[in-house]
Amino acid sequence: MARIVLVTASVLVSLALLEGGYRLVLWGPEGLANWPNLAHQRMGIGPGGERCQYVYNAEIGWTSPANCVSGAYNSDADGFRRSSPQASLAEPSILVTGSSFAKGDEVNDNEAWPAYLQDMVGRKVVNAGVSGYAFDQMVLSTEQLVPKVKPLFVIASFTPGDIRRAELKVAWSREKPYFTVKAGKLDLHNVPVPGKPGEPIRFPVAAEWLGRSALAELVMERLRVQRGWYFSEVRGAPAGTGEAIACQLMPRLAALGVPVVVMAQYSRGYWKDNGLYGTADHRAVRRVLGCAAAAGLIPFDLADTLKAAVDTGGADALYRSDHHSAEGNRVVADLVMRELVNRRLLTQMADR
């Protein structure tokens, strides 16, 4: 028993020293005095968590709050991300919908690619991206926003992860709507979405017990087990049906009455291990974009044109921890603009 106690005490002391040393390296002496729950921060909750991220919505699960001000992200009266005001911008606008890659996580307002695109084309670009959206939420939000914004056309952005999250009824520890496919048709579930404004989300037990440890956060990040660590997921549709659900949703985008560009974007992780081509994620994207084309939408796989920039400068030149850096978003905006020209959508704007 004495040996067990001695070994246990030695392990605990060693972990405490490692924790203290790691916090000093990360944050200096302040890291030893300030111990917020890091898992809560990653989810935008609590002291130090990013503000302006989530507001409960009964139809979509969550949206961005209106008229919110924070260090890097600011929203207008409609909950759209702000960009630099310009004296004269052409109308009608371009509407951008999607998840964090549309919103522009990890950069300032004017460094998101929709903001750069607005500067390049001289036409208002409405950034309605919301962090964490699955493919189904992107479609539902686009259906709500098109009648309100009345855009010239829509750029609906998604990532491979957004396809998988379409299978979930709880994503990022938050309830969301979800679809299942039955007899070739979509059934919508979980609407109205359970919850109410201001209701706190439930974190996994691990996040509550070990969330204040920077060392635990590092280990979980390196092991890539964030699911179950700082957020939880609950499946609604069978595993592997996300592609079929996304494909079944394409006619709803086609029925909006405006051109819709369905654009695939990729995180930094998808460029590892000799690139993303041939991976299951890219095969899923190809299938979904094929369904977009079959529905009369405009498919655009950003990987096809971004690959040259990645090959030239490496992913580090275009990404921060996971999302695009300011320079990466500038490159994305330029590639999007060129695609719009090739598709004659910019010409259509000039003609109108």
JSON list of C-alpha atoms in Angstrom, two decimals, residues 109-256:
[
{"chain": "A", "resi": 109, "resn": "ASP", "atom": "CA", "xyz": [-13.86, 40.66, -39.97]},
{"chain": "A", "resi": 110, "resn": "ASN", "atom": "CA", "xyz": [-12.06, 42.17, -42.95]},
{"chain": "A", "resi": 111, "resn": "GLU", "atom": "CA", "xyz": [-9.87, 39.08, -43.40]},
{"chain": "A", "resi": 112, "resn": "ALA", "atom": "CA", "xyz": [-12.67, 36.60, -44.16]},
{"chain": "A", "resi": 113, "resn": "TRP", "atom": "CA", "xyz": [-12.84, 35.62, -47.83]},
{"chain": "A", "resi": 114, "resn": "PRO", "atom": "CA", "xyz": [-16.35, 37.10, -48.34]},
{"chain": "A", "resi": 115, "resn": "ALA", "atom": "CA", "xyz": [-14.94, 40.47, -47.21]},
{"chain": "A", "resi": 116, "resn": "TYR", "atom": "CA", "xyz": [-12.05, 40.20, -49.65]},
{"chain": "A", "resi": 117, "resn": "LEU", "atom": "CA", "xyz": [-14.45, 39.15, -52.41]},
{"chain": "A", "resi": 118, "resn": "GLN", "atom": "CA", "xyz": [-16.56, 42.23, -51.74]},
{"chain": "A", "resi": 119, "resn": "ASP", "atom": "CA", "xyz": [-13.48, 44.43, -52.15]},
{"chain": "A", "resi": 120, "resn": "MET", "atom": "CA", "xyz": [-12.52, 42.67, -55.37]},
{"chain": "A", "resi": 121, "resn": "VAL", "atom": "CA", "xyz": [-15.89, 42.82, -57.14]},
{"chain": "A", "resi": 122, "resn": "GLY", "atom": "CA", "xyz": [-17.28, 46.07, -55.74]},
{"chain": "A", "resi": 123, "resn": "ARG", "atom": "CA", "xyz": [-20.58, 44.43, -54.92]},
{"chain": "A", "resi": 124, "resn": "LYS", "atom": "CA", "xyz": [-22.04, 43.87, -51.46]},
{"chain": "A", "resi": 125, "resn": "VAL", "atom": "CA", "xyz": [-21.29, 40.39, -50.13]},
{"chain": "A", "resi": 126, "resn": "VAL", "atom": "CA", "xyz": [-23.44, 39.25, -47.21]},
{"chain": "A", "resi": 127, "resn": "ASN", "atom": "CA", "xyz": [-21.49, 36.89, -44.96]},
{"chain": "A", "resi": 128, "resn": "ALA", "atom": "CA", "xyz": [-24.13, 34.68, -43.31]},
{"chain": "A", "resi": 129, "resn": "GLY", "atom": "CA", "xyz": [-21.72, 31.86, -42.37]},
{"chain": "A", "resi": 130, "resn": "VAL", "atom": "CA", "xyz": [-22.27, 30.35, -38.91]},
{"chain": "A", "resi": 131, "resn": "SER", "atom": "CA", "xyz": [-19.63, 28.30, -37.12]},
{"chain": "A", "resi": 132, "resn": "GLY", "atom": "CA", "xyz": [-20.42, 24.61, -36.70]},
{"chain": "A", "resi": 133, "resn": "TYR", "atom": "CA", "xyz": [-23.21, 24.31, -39.26]},
{"chain": "A", "resi": 134, "resn": "ALA", "atom": "CA", "xyz": [-23.76, 20.95, -40.87]},
{"chain": "A", "resi": 135, "resn": "PHE", "atom": "CA", "xyz": [-24.74, 20.66, -44.54]},
{"chain": "A", "resi": 136, "resn": "ASP", "atom": "CA", "xyz": [-28.43, 20.42, -43.65]},
{"chain": "A", "resi": 137, "resn": "GLN", "atom": "CA", "xyz": [-28.27, 23.56, -41.50]},
{"chain": "A", "resi": 138, "resn": "MET", "atom": "CA", "xyz": [-26.55, 25.40, -44.35]},
{"chain": "A", "resi": 139, "resn": "VAL", "atom": "CA", "xyz": [-29.44, 24.52, -46.66]},
{"chain": "A", "resi": 140, "resn": "LEU", "atom": "CA", "xyz": [-32.11, 25.43, -44.10]},
{"chain": "A", "resi": 141, "resn": "SER", "atom": "CA", "xyz": [-30.48, 28.80, -43.37]},
{"chain": "A", "resi": 142, "resn": "THR", "atom": "CA", "xyz": [-30.09, 29.53, -47.10]},
{"chain": "A", "resi": 143, "resn": "GLU", "atom": "CA", "xyz": [-33.80, 28.85, -47.62]},
{"chain": "A", "resi": 144, "resn": "GLN", "atom": "CA", "xyz": [-34.62, 31.36, -44.87]},
{"chain": "A", "resi": 145, "resn": "LEU", "atom": "CA", "xyz": [-32.21, 34.04, -46.06]},
{"chain": "A", "resi": 146, "resn": "VAL", "atom": "CA", "xyz": [-32.78, 34.16, -49.82]},
{"chain": "A", "resi": 147, "resn": "PRO", "atom": "CA", "xyz": [-36.29, 35.71, -49.55]},
{"chain": "A", "resi": 148, "resn": "LYS", "atom": "CA", "xyz": [-34.94, 38.20, -47.00]},
{"chain": "A", "resi": 149, "resn": "VAL", "atom": "CA", "xyz": [-31.68, 39.21, -48.70]},
{"chain": "A", "resi": 150, "resn": "LYS", "atom": "CA", "xyz": [-32.92, 38.83, -52.31]},
{"chain": "A", "resi": 151, "resn": "PRO", "atom": "CA", "xyz": [-29.39, 38.16, -53.59]},
{"chain": "A", "resi": 152, "resn": "LEU", "atom": "CA", "xyz": [-28.22, 38.09, -57.17]},
{"chain": "A", "resi": 153, "resn": "PHE", "atom": "CA", "xyz": [-26.81, 34.64, -56.47]},
{"chain": "A", "resi": 154, "resn": "VAL", "atom": "CA", "xyz": [-25.73, 32.47, -53.54]},
{"chain": "A", "resi": 155, "resn": "ILE", "atom": "CA", "xyz": [-22.40, 30.86, -52.69]},
{"chain": "A", "resi": 156, "resn": "ALA", "atom": "CA", "xyz": [-23.23, 27.90, -50.43]},
{"chain": "A", "resi": 157, "resn": "SER", "atom": "CA", "xyz": [-19.99, 26.72, -48.82]},
{"chain": "A", "resi": 158, "resn": "PHE", "atom": "CA", "xyz": [-19.46, 23.35, -47.14]},
{"chain": "A", "resi": 159, "resn": "THR", "atom": "CA", "xyz": [-16.63, 21.12, -45.93]},
{"chain": "A", "resi": 160, "resn": "PRO", "atom": "CA", "xyz": [-16.34, 17.31, -45.82]},
{"chain": "A", "resi": 161, "resn": "GLY", "atom": "CA", "xyz": [-17.03, 17.48, -42.09]},
{"chain": "A", "resi": 162, "resn": "ASP", "atom": "CA", "xyz": [-20.29, 19.32, -42.75]},
{"chain": "A", "resi": 163, "resn": "ILE", "atom": "CA", "xyz": [-21.51, 16.31, -44.75]},
{"chain": "A", "resi": 164, "resn": "ARG", "atom": "CA", "xyz": [-20.84, 13.96, -41.84]},
{"chain": "A", "resi": 165, "resn": "ARG", "atom": "CA", "xyz": [-22.50, 16.30, -39.33]},
{"chain": "A", "resi": 166, "resn": "ALA", "atom": "CA", "xyz": [-25.71, 16.16, -41.37]},
{"chain": "A", "resi": 167, "resn": "GLU", "atom": "CA", "xyz": [-26.18, 12.73, -39.76]},
{"chain": "A", "resi": 168, "resn": "LEU", "atom": "CA", "xyz": [-26.26, 14.21, -36.24]},
{"chain": "A", "resi": 169, "resn": "LYS", "atom": "CA", "xyz": [-29.07, 15.42, -33.99]},
{"chain": "A", "resi": 170, "resn": "VAL", "atom": "CA", "xyz": [-26.57, 16.88, -31.52]},
{"chain": "A", "resi": 171, "resn": "ALA", "atom": "CA", "xyz": [-23.42, 18.55, -32.86]},
{"chain": "A", "resi": 172, "resn": "TRP", "atom": "CA", "xyz": [-20.94, 20.60, -30.85]},
{"chain": "A", "resi": 173, "resn": "SER", "atom": "CA", "xyz": [-23.05, 19.68, -27.78]},
{"chain": "A", "resi": 174, "resn": "ARG", "atom": "CA", "xyz": [-26.02, 21.56, -29.29]},
{"chain": "A", "resi": 175, "resn": "GLU", "atom": "CA", "xyz": [-29.31, 20.17, -30.57]},
{"chain": "A", "resi": 176, "resn": "LYS", "atom": "CA", "xyz": [-29.93, 20.62, -34.30]},
{"chain": "A", "resi": 177, "resn": "PRO", "atom": "CA", "xyz": [-32.49, 19.56, -36.90]},
{"chain": "A", "resi": 178, "resn": "TYR", "atom": "CA", "xyz": [-31.66, 16.49, -38.93]},
{"chain": "A", "resi": 179, "resn": "PHE", "atom": "CA", "xyz": [-33.03, 14.55, -41.88]},
{"chain": "A", "resi": 180, "resn": "THR", "atom": "CA", "xyz": [-33.39, 10.87, -42.62]},
{"chain": "A", "resi": 181, "resn": "VAL", "atom": "CA", "xyz": [-33.99, 9.32, -46.03]},
{"chain": "A", "resi": 182, "resn": "LYS", "atom": "CA", "xyz": [-37.01, 7.03, -46.28]},
{"chain": "A", "resi": 183, "resn": "ALA", "atom": "CA", "xyz": [-38.25, 5.57, -49.56]},
{"chain": "A", "resi": 184, "resn": "GLY", "atom": "CA", "xyz": [-36.10, 8.06, -51.42]},
{"chain": "A", "resi": 185, "resn": "LYS", "atom": "CA", "xyz": [-37.60, 11.06, -49.62]},
{"chain": "A", "resi": 186, "resn": "LEU", "atom": "CA", "xyz": [-36.37, 13.28, -46.80]},
{"chain": "A", "resi": 187, "resn": "ASP", "atom": "CA", "xyz": [-38.00, 13.33, -43.37]},
{"chain": "A", "resi": 188, "resn": "LEU", "atom": "CA", "xyz": [-37.19, 16.29, -41.12]},
{"chain": "A", "resi": 189, "resn": "HIS", "atom": "CA", "xyz": [-36.77, 15.60, -37.40]},
{"chain": "A", "resi": 190, "resn": "ASN", "atom": "CA", "xyz": [-36.08, 17.53, -34.19]},
{"chain": "A", "resi": 191, "resn": "VAL", "atom": "CA", "xyz": [-37.97, 20.69, -35.22]},
{"chain": "A", "resi": 192, "resn": "PRO", "atom": "CA", "xyz": [-38.69, 22.73, -33.27]},
{"chain": "A", "resi": 193, "resn": "VAL", "atom": "CA", "xyz": [-35.20, 22.16, -31.94]},
{"chain": "A", "resi": 194, "resn": "PRO", "atom": "CA", "xyz": [-35.22, 21.37, -28.19]},
{"chain": "A", "resi": 195, "resn": "GLY", "atom": "CA", "xyz": [-33.90, 24.18, -26.05]},
{"chain": "A", "resi": 196, "resn": "LYS", "atom": "CA", "xyz": [-34.54, 27.83, -25.38]},
{"chain": "A", "resi": 197, "resn": "PRO", "atom": "CA", "xyz": [-32.63, 31.13, -25.66]},
{"chain": "A", "resi": 198, "resn": "GLY", "atom": "CA", "xyz": [-29.84, 31.45, -23.15]},
{"chain": "A", "resi": 199, "resn": "GLU", "atom": "CA", "xyz": [-29.96, 27.81, -22.08]},
{"chain": "A", "resi": 200, "resn": "PRO", "atom": "CA", "xyz": [-26.44, 26.52, -21.27]},
{"chain": "A", "resi": 201, "resn": "ILE", "atom": "CA", "xyz": [-25.11, 23.59, -23.27]},
{"chain": "A", "resi": 202, "resn": "ARG", "atom": "CA", "xyz": [-24.13, 20.33, -21.62]},
{"chain": "A", "resi": 203, "resn": "PHE", "atom": "CA", "xyz": [-20.45, 19.46, -21.74]},
{"chain": "A", "resi": 204, "resn": "PRO", "atom": "CA", "xyz": [-19.01, 15.95, -21.61]},
{"chain": "A", "resi": 205, "resn": "VAL", "atom": "CA", "xyz": [-17.87, 14.82, -18.15]},
{"chain": "A", "resi": 206, "resn": "ALA", "atom": "CA", "xyz": [-14.22, 14.89, -19.25]},
{"chain": "A", "resi": 207, "resn": "ALA", "atom": "CA", "xyz": [-14.47, 18.58, -20.14]},
{"chain": "A", "resi": 208, "resn": "GLU", "atom": "CA", "xyz": [-15.91, 19.41, -16.71]},
{"chain": "A", "resi": 209, "resn": "TRP", "atom": "CA", "xyz": [-13.30, 17.41, -14.78]},
{"chain": "A", "resi": 210, "resn": "LEU", "atom": "CA", "xyz": [-10.16, 18.10, -16.82]},
{"chain": "A", "resi": 211, "resn": "GLY", "atom": "CA", "xyz": [-11.11, 21.17, -18.82]},
{"chain": "A", "resi": 212, "resn": "ARG", "atom": "CA", "xyz": [-8.85, 23.48, -16.82]},
{"chain": "A", "resi": 213, "resn": "SER", "atom": "CA", "xyz": [-5.74, 21.48, -17.67]},
{"chain": "A", "resi": 214, "resn": "ALA", "atom": "CA", "xyz": [-3.65, 22.80, -20.56]},
{"chain": "A", "resi": 215, "resn": "LEU", "atom": "CA", "xyz": [-1.73, 19.51, -20.57]},
{"chain": "A", "resi": 216, "resn": "ALA", "atom": "CA", "xyz": [-4.95, 17.49, -20.96]},
{"chain": "A", "resi": 217, "resn": "GLU", "atom": "CA", "xyz": [-6.03, 19.82, -23.78]},
{"chain": "A", "resi": 218, "resn": "LEU", "atom": "CA", "xyz": [-2.72, 19.22, -25.56]},
{"chain": "A", "resi": 219, "resn": "VAL", "atom": "CA", "xyz": [-2.99, 15.44, -25.22]},
{"chain": "A", "resi": 220, "resn": "MET", "atom": "CA", "xyz": [-6.57, 15.38, -26.51]},
{"chain": "A", "resi": 221, "resn": "GLU", "atom": "CA", "xyz": [-5.66, 17.61, -29.45]},
{"chain": "A", "resi": 222, "resn": "ARG", "atom": "CA", "xyz": [-2.67, 15.45, -30.41]},
{"chain": "A", "resi": 223, "resn": "LEU", "atom": "CA", "xyz": [-4.78, 12.29, -30.13]},
{"chain": "A", "resi": 224, "resn": "ARG", "atom": "CA", "xyz": [-7.51, 14.02, -32.18]},
{"chain": "A", "resi": 225, "resn": "VAL", "atom": "CA", "xyz": [-10.24, 12.97, -29.77]},
{"chain": "A", "resi": 226, "resn": "GLN", "atom": "CA", "xyz": [-11.96, 16.32, -29.34]},
{"chain": "A", "resi": 227, "resn": "ARG", "atom": "CA", "xyz": [-15.29, 14.57, -29.83]},
{"chain": "A", "resi": 228, "resn": "GLY", "atom": "CA", "xyz": [-16.27, 13.45, -26.37]},
{"chain": "A", "resi": 229, "resn": "TRP", "atom": "CA", "xyz": [-13.66, 15.73, -24.86]},
{"chain": "A", "resi": 230, "resn": "TYR", "atom": "CA", "xyz": [-14.90, 19.30, -25.18]},
{"chain": "A", "resi": 231, "resn": "PHE", "atom": "CA", "xyz": [-18.07, 18.59, -27.13]},
{"chain": "A", "resi": 232, "resn": "SER", "atom": "CA", "xyz": [-20.49, 15.71, -27.56]},
{"chain": "A", "resi": 233, "resn": "GLU", "atom": "CA", "xyz": [-22.32, 14.31, -30.58]},
{"chain": "A", "resi": 234, "resn": "VAL", "atom": "CA", "xyz": [-25.51, 12.26, -30.86]},
{"chain": "A", "resi": 235, "resn": "ARG", "atom": "CA", "xyz": [-26.39, 10.51, -34.09]},
{"chain": "A", "resi": 236, "resn": "GLY", "atom": "CA", "xyz": [-29.81, 10.98, -35.65]},
{"chain": "A", "resi": 237, "resn": "ALA", "atom": "CA", "xyz": [-29.39, 9.39, -39.09]},
{"chain": "A", "resi": 238, "resn": "PRO", "atom": "CA", "xyz": [-27.47, 6.18, -39.82]},
{"chain": "A", "resi": 239, "resn": "ALA", "atom": "CA", "xyz": [-23.70, 6.48, -40.25]},
{"chain": "A", "resi": 240, "resn": "GLY", "atom": "CA", "xyz": [-22.67, 7.01, -43.85]},
{"chain": "A", "resi": 241, "resn": "THR", "atom": "CA", "xyz": [-25.94, 8.58, -44.98]},
{"chain": "A", "resi": 242, "resn": "GLY", "atom": "CA", "xyz": [-24.68, 12.16, -44.93]},
{"chain": "A", "resi": 243, "resn": "GLU", "atom": "CA", "xyz": [-23.90, 12.11, -48.66]},
{"chain": "A", "resi": 244, "resn": "ALA", "atom": "CA", "xyz": [-27.38, 10.84, -49.53]},
{"chain": "A", "resi": 245, "resn": "ILE", "atom": "CA", "xyz": [-28.97, 13.49, -47.30]},
{"chain": "A", "resi": 246, "resn": "ALA", "atom": "CA", "xyz": [-26.89, 16.25, -48.93]},
{"chain": "A", "resi": 247, "resn": "CYS", "atom": "CA", "xyz": [-27.84, 14.99, -52.38]},
{"chain": "A", "resi": 248, "resn": "GLN", "atom": "CA", "xyz": [-31.53, 14.91, -51.50]},
{"chain": "A", "resi": 249, "resn": "LEU", "atom": "CA", "xyz": [-31.29, 18.53, -50.33]},
{"chain": "A", "resi": 250, "resn": "MET", "atom": "CA", "xyz": [-29.98, 19.84, -53.65]},
{"chain": "A", "resi": 251, "resn": "PRO", "atom": "CA", "xyz": [-33.44, 20.29, -55.25]},
{"chain": "A", "resi": 252, "resn": "ARG", "atom": "CA", "xyz": [-34.36, 22.58, -52.36]},
{"chain": "A", "resi": 253, "resn": "LEU", "atom": "CA", "xyz": [-31.45, 24.87, -53.23]},
{"chain": "A", "resi": 254, "resn": "ALA", "atom": "CA", "xyz": [-32.39, 24.67, -56.90]},
{"chain": "A", "resi": 255, "resn": "ALA", "atom": "CA", "xyz": [-35.95, 25.79, -56.06]},
{"chain": "A", "resi": 256, "resn": "LEU", "atom": "CA", "xyz": [-34.80, 29.11, -54.56]}
]
